[in-house]
Amino acid sequence: MAIYIVKRFFMMIATILIIATLTFFLMHSIPGSPFDEERTSNPTIQANLEKYYKLDQPTHIQYLYYLKAIVTFDFGPSIKKPNESVNTQLARGFPISAELGIVSILVAVLSGITLGTFAALRHNGIIDYGAMTFAVIGISVPNFVLATLLIQQFAVNLQWLPPATWSSPKHMILPTLALATGPTAIIARLTRSSMLEVLTQDYMKMARAKGLSPFRIVFRHALRNALMPIVTIMGTMLAGILTGTFVIERIFAIPGMGKYFVESINNRDYPVIMGSTVFYSAFLVFMLFLVDIVYGFLDPRIKLHRKEGDA
Amino acid sequence: MNEQQLANANALVKERQEEVPSLPKAVMTEKQVGQKHKRQPDYSEKVLAVEDLHVSFKTFGGEVQALRGVSFDLYKGETLAVVGESGCGKSVTANTIMGLIPQPPGRIKSGRILFKNKDLTKLNKAAMRKVQGVDISMIFQDPMTALNPTLKIGEQLTEGLRTHQNVSKAEARKKAVELLEIVGIPNPEERLKQYPHQFSGGMRQRIVIAIALICEPELLIADEPTTALDVTIQAQILELFDEIQARTGVSIILITHDLGVVAKIADRIAVMYAGKVIEIGDKREVFYSPQHPYTKGLLASVPRLDLKEEELQPIDGTPPDLFAPPIGCPFAARCPFAMEVCEKVYPGTTELSETHKVDCWLQDERAKHVFQM
Amino acid sequence: MVSHQPPQAQDDWFKPVAKDAEKAESVVRPSLSYWQDAWRRLRQNKLAMSGLFFLVLLALFAIFAPMLSPHDITTTQYAKQNMPPSSEHWFGTDDKGWDVFTRTWYGARVSLFVGVAAALIDFFIGIIYGGISGYKGGRTDSVMMRIIEVLYGLPHLLVVILLMVIMGSSLTTIIVALTITGWVGMARIVRGQVLQIKNYEFVTASKSFGARTPRIIRRNLLPNTMGPIIVQMTLTVPSAIFAEAFLSFLGLGISAPFASWGVMANDALPVILSGHWWRLFFPAFFISMTMFAFNVLGDGMQDALDPKLRR
């Protein structure tokens, strides 16, 4: 297990480094300086600005500065808002985005697993068809469409819920629904198919042959095995939720990280784009690392698997 | 089979009985020790009576009539082998008795399964759960998949006991250790904390057997218990069955297509074909004077060391499709002795002895002159 | 064998019947080839077939409707701004006075093109990479799989966003960005399939006849791996369409007048509160319906191509 964790850990560091390097050189491959479009006709000011952002240095020196920035977690100042550092923006936006993300993940995981399990247990029944209809629709309707529909219906027409911002639990309902529906649908479908597969296994027949209670059969024998595939897609799920926050925060005018990120894309604010990308990526890769470890604990066979290679 | 083989077989049986390894004395009561070599069925006590059982499955293509009137009895302490080709209804019979037929698509259309004067087909799910694992246990074909990969075997062993009997965790553990010793697993204390993947196939089958025995059932249904195992392990597991039966007096239904296994441990044999029991009898009766042409074919198709290779006779053709079973004898299409009547009417049951029964028109008086036999 | 009345039989029925070998081997159901059988089962799936029908219709409209449309969508028509749906403008007009109906079909072209192109490119790269990795095995395979593992850990949409920022928004950029990250999933599936099948007896048999590698890949491996690959392709299309819409929604889409559905939805976002619902509704509806159609078709194909479900 320890070897497995260490291996995964170095994998994580390598991935982050690759992303960081990729981000840096991609951003530097853009011709011209970020100040070209600004009307800073004065060459002295431009030179000073470039010096401030260390753009006057050769690329490899800049790369070293950049790596140092990542390690020390200091991404320097924003270009469009020079009095604000990238760090300040991240620090302000992250808690809000994290709140939205965590609530959405919880909603998606809990409701998705519940729906999928019931659908599988009542295979070809009404619950199954209902849940799967919901799931296909949930996967098909993009979150930004759903978000606008929800605002239209519950905020504008019915006026039950506030249409925007992030200040009370009431404000959280619509964004969370909009963000969690897609992942819920995916988890429900996966849980269902994996549960159906598990239910046909010999050990399930054996559990029934022992005369165990249906509750024990489902929760102790089936669910744990059925949830293995769910854990493996949690990484992609998290990535989906995270990128989902970009549009959801934009639509609901939530002052999270996603909003700053989208702003920085539209403004071509390179330090913010770079900082955010690296931060997001590192966060995601770290989450994947955690997911891997959780999986290792859930599946007692994991050590065997890895030794045999990917089978 | 000739005299020589019979002698060989008898010698083998004797040898095996003498070879039963000595058991850990600590876990055996005196009574059990005294019983060690006496594995004697008690034909006065009927444990199970299956009567005219019909089971069907609805599928996309139509209704598959998996069982079409299966009847047999089972007595205390005996081993009844159910043999036949794959798809003949052996496993469906086992699963129906065990209450494991998924309904729907499966359905018990008629018939009774009498176990201790209870008709199991009439029990609801909750009542059936009080029978499953307690009175009747099942052993599955593939030990590699029969154990839950994510639970420690200690839990898998004790959960049945803890569900059905009011025992403490410590007591259940003690019993589990005891059983693992009986089925021949070394270091049972430590092994309880391990997961299935840490055991070999033979070891896993031993654990499955231990699980089946933990509530001391009266009936053990073993569905192809040795098919997935290596030949050397097979022999060990069969020995274990014998030993357990001697010790506990449990009745065993052994589902198999391996006649070698049957020869080794069965007392009686039921031959199934296309959802029906076509011949049933004492092991000797079925082995040495098979009456149904299918049984004869089955025995002739087993490779034997004393015969030249050309003498191995496969049965031509395939079993009928159970979507639309033939109205007459299902074997007629493949039978070398088929008569017109065989295709028109299903034969009645002829009782050749108290134990030996066969469903075949060749038993009819009118058929005696048709073939030179 | 319950004792009941002996069955009735006439005496003259007791005579041998002629044996014919065919009768003993008679099979009740006709045998179908794998693809015939899959197609038969797909046809029985009404939902999947309606999805297919919708997609065919959509493709026809996408090809012909813009050609037949009388409306100009290149120059701003101030006289016709934001008109609700009418007999002249079936889906209404937008803030530039452009016919939403016509633009919707231009959007369909973009979305379908992006989806299909991404799926096809993924398919070719995936087949080659996954095929080589799985077929060669050993060291080659482990090196190639390590690369895949690292790439799989990258947050796809973030990489796509980064690439779009750098390369600028155009149709080509979107497709390139989507395939740079998208082929990984396909390669994994192909590799898994090849690994599984290359050990089957019929491949060994081919090898023993002296068949060369390309021939084995073409004749034995490809036909037998196609099922899951086709399903994966079908499911790649909606995710590419979603990704395109998502990028457009973030302001990284292609520019007017050749709008995609995502761009149209994005443009409409600020005005839904003013009641111009048709501007959002139609692109959103078609995005959702197209994704729905591809998803149900993909599900249907998955069921139809799964040999385990063959009855």
PDB file of C-alpha atoms in Angstrom, chain B residues 27 32 154 157-158 161-162 165 167-183 188-189 192 210-217 248:
ATOM      1  CA  VAL B  27     -13.526 -30.353  17.856  1.00  0.00           C
ATOM      2  CA  GLN B  32     -18.929 -38.013  15.926  1.00  0.00           C
ATOM      3  CA  GLY B 154     -14.529 -14.165   8.829  1.00  0.00           C
ATOM      4  CA  LEU B 157     -18.521 -17.146   7.488  1.00  0.00           C
ATOM      5  CA  THR B 158     -20.281 -15.777  10.512  1.00  0.00           C
ATOM      6  CA  LEU B 161     -24.984 -17.647  11.877  1.00  0.00           C
ATOM      7  CA  ARG B 162     -25.414 -14.168  13.306  1.00  0.00           C
ATOM      8  CA  GLN B 165     -29.141 -17.615  15.567  1.00  0.00           C
ATOM      9  CA  VAL B 167     -25.107 -15.773  19.085  1.00  0.00           C
ATOM     10  CA  SER B 168     -22.480 -13.297  20.165  1.00  0.00           C
ATOM     11  CA  LYS B 169     -19.668 -12.231  17.911  1.00  0.00           C
ATOM     12  CA  ALA B 170     -17.178 -14.224  19.935  1.00  0.00           C
ATOM     13  CA  GLU B 171     -19.271 -17.376  19.789  1.00  0.00           C
ATOM     14  CA  ALA B 172     -19.741 -17.011  16.052  1.00  0.00           C
ATOM     15  CA  ARG B 173     -16.011 -16.602  15.663  1.00  0.00           C
ATOM     16  CA  LYS B 174     -15.335 -19.676  17.691  1.00  0.00           C
ATOM     17  CA  LYS B 175     -17.696 -21.660  15.552  1.00  0.00           C
ATOM     18  CA  ALA B 176     -16.089 -20.261  12.401  1.00  0.00           C
ATOM     19  CA  VAL B 177     -12.631 -21.290  13.582  1.00  0.00           C
ATOM     20  CA  GLU B 178     -13.959 -24.732  14.386  1.00  0.00           C
ATOM     21  CA  LEU B 179     -15.473 -25.112  10.942  1.00  0.00           C
ATOM     22  CA  LEU B 180     -12.378 -23.898   9.138  1.00  0.00           C
ATOM     23  CA  GLU B 181     -10.463 -26.561  10.996  1.00  0.00           C
ATOM     24  CA  ILE B 182     -12.972 -29.184   9.948  1.00  0.00           C
ATOM     25  CA  VAL B 183     -12.753 -28.232   6.289  1.00  0.00           C
ATOM     26  CA  PRO B 188      -7.991 -20.496  11.007  1.00  0.00           C
ATOM     27  CA  GLU B 189      -7.631 -17.711  13.575  1.00  0.00           C
ATOM     28  CA  LEU B 192     -10.502 -15.191   9.323  1.00  0.00           C
ATOM     29  CA  ALA B 210     -17.631 -24.109   5.706  1.00  0.00           C
ATOM     30  CA  ILE B 211     -20.049 -21.243   5.090  1.00  0.00           C
ATOM     31  CA  ALA B 212     -22.685 -23.682   3.914  1.00  0.00           C
ATOM     32  CA  LEU B 213     -22.243 -25.792   7.040  1.00  0.00           C
ATOM     33  CA  ILE B 214     -22.147 -23.094   9.669  1.00  0.00           C
ATOM     34  CA  CYS B 215     -25.817 -23.326  10.642  1.00  0.00           C
ATOM     35  CA  GLU B 216     -25.735 -27.127  10.549  1.00  0.00           C
ATOM     36  CA  PRO B 217     -28.195 -27.618   7.694  1.00  0.00           C
ATOM     37  CA  THR B 248     -23.145 -34.612  10.453  1.00  0.00           C
TER      38      THR B 248
END
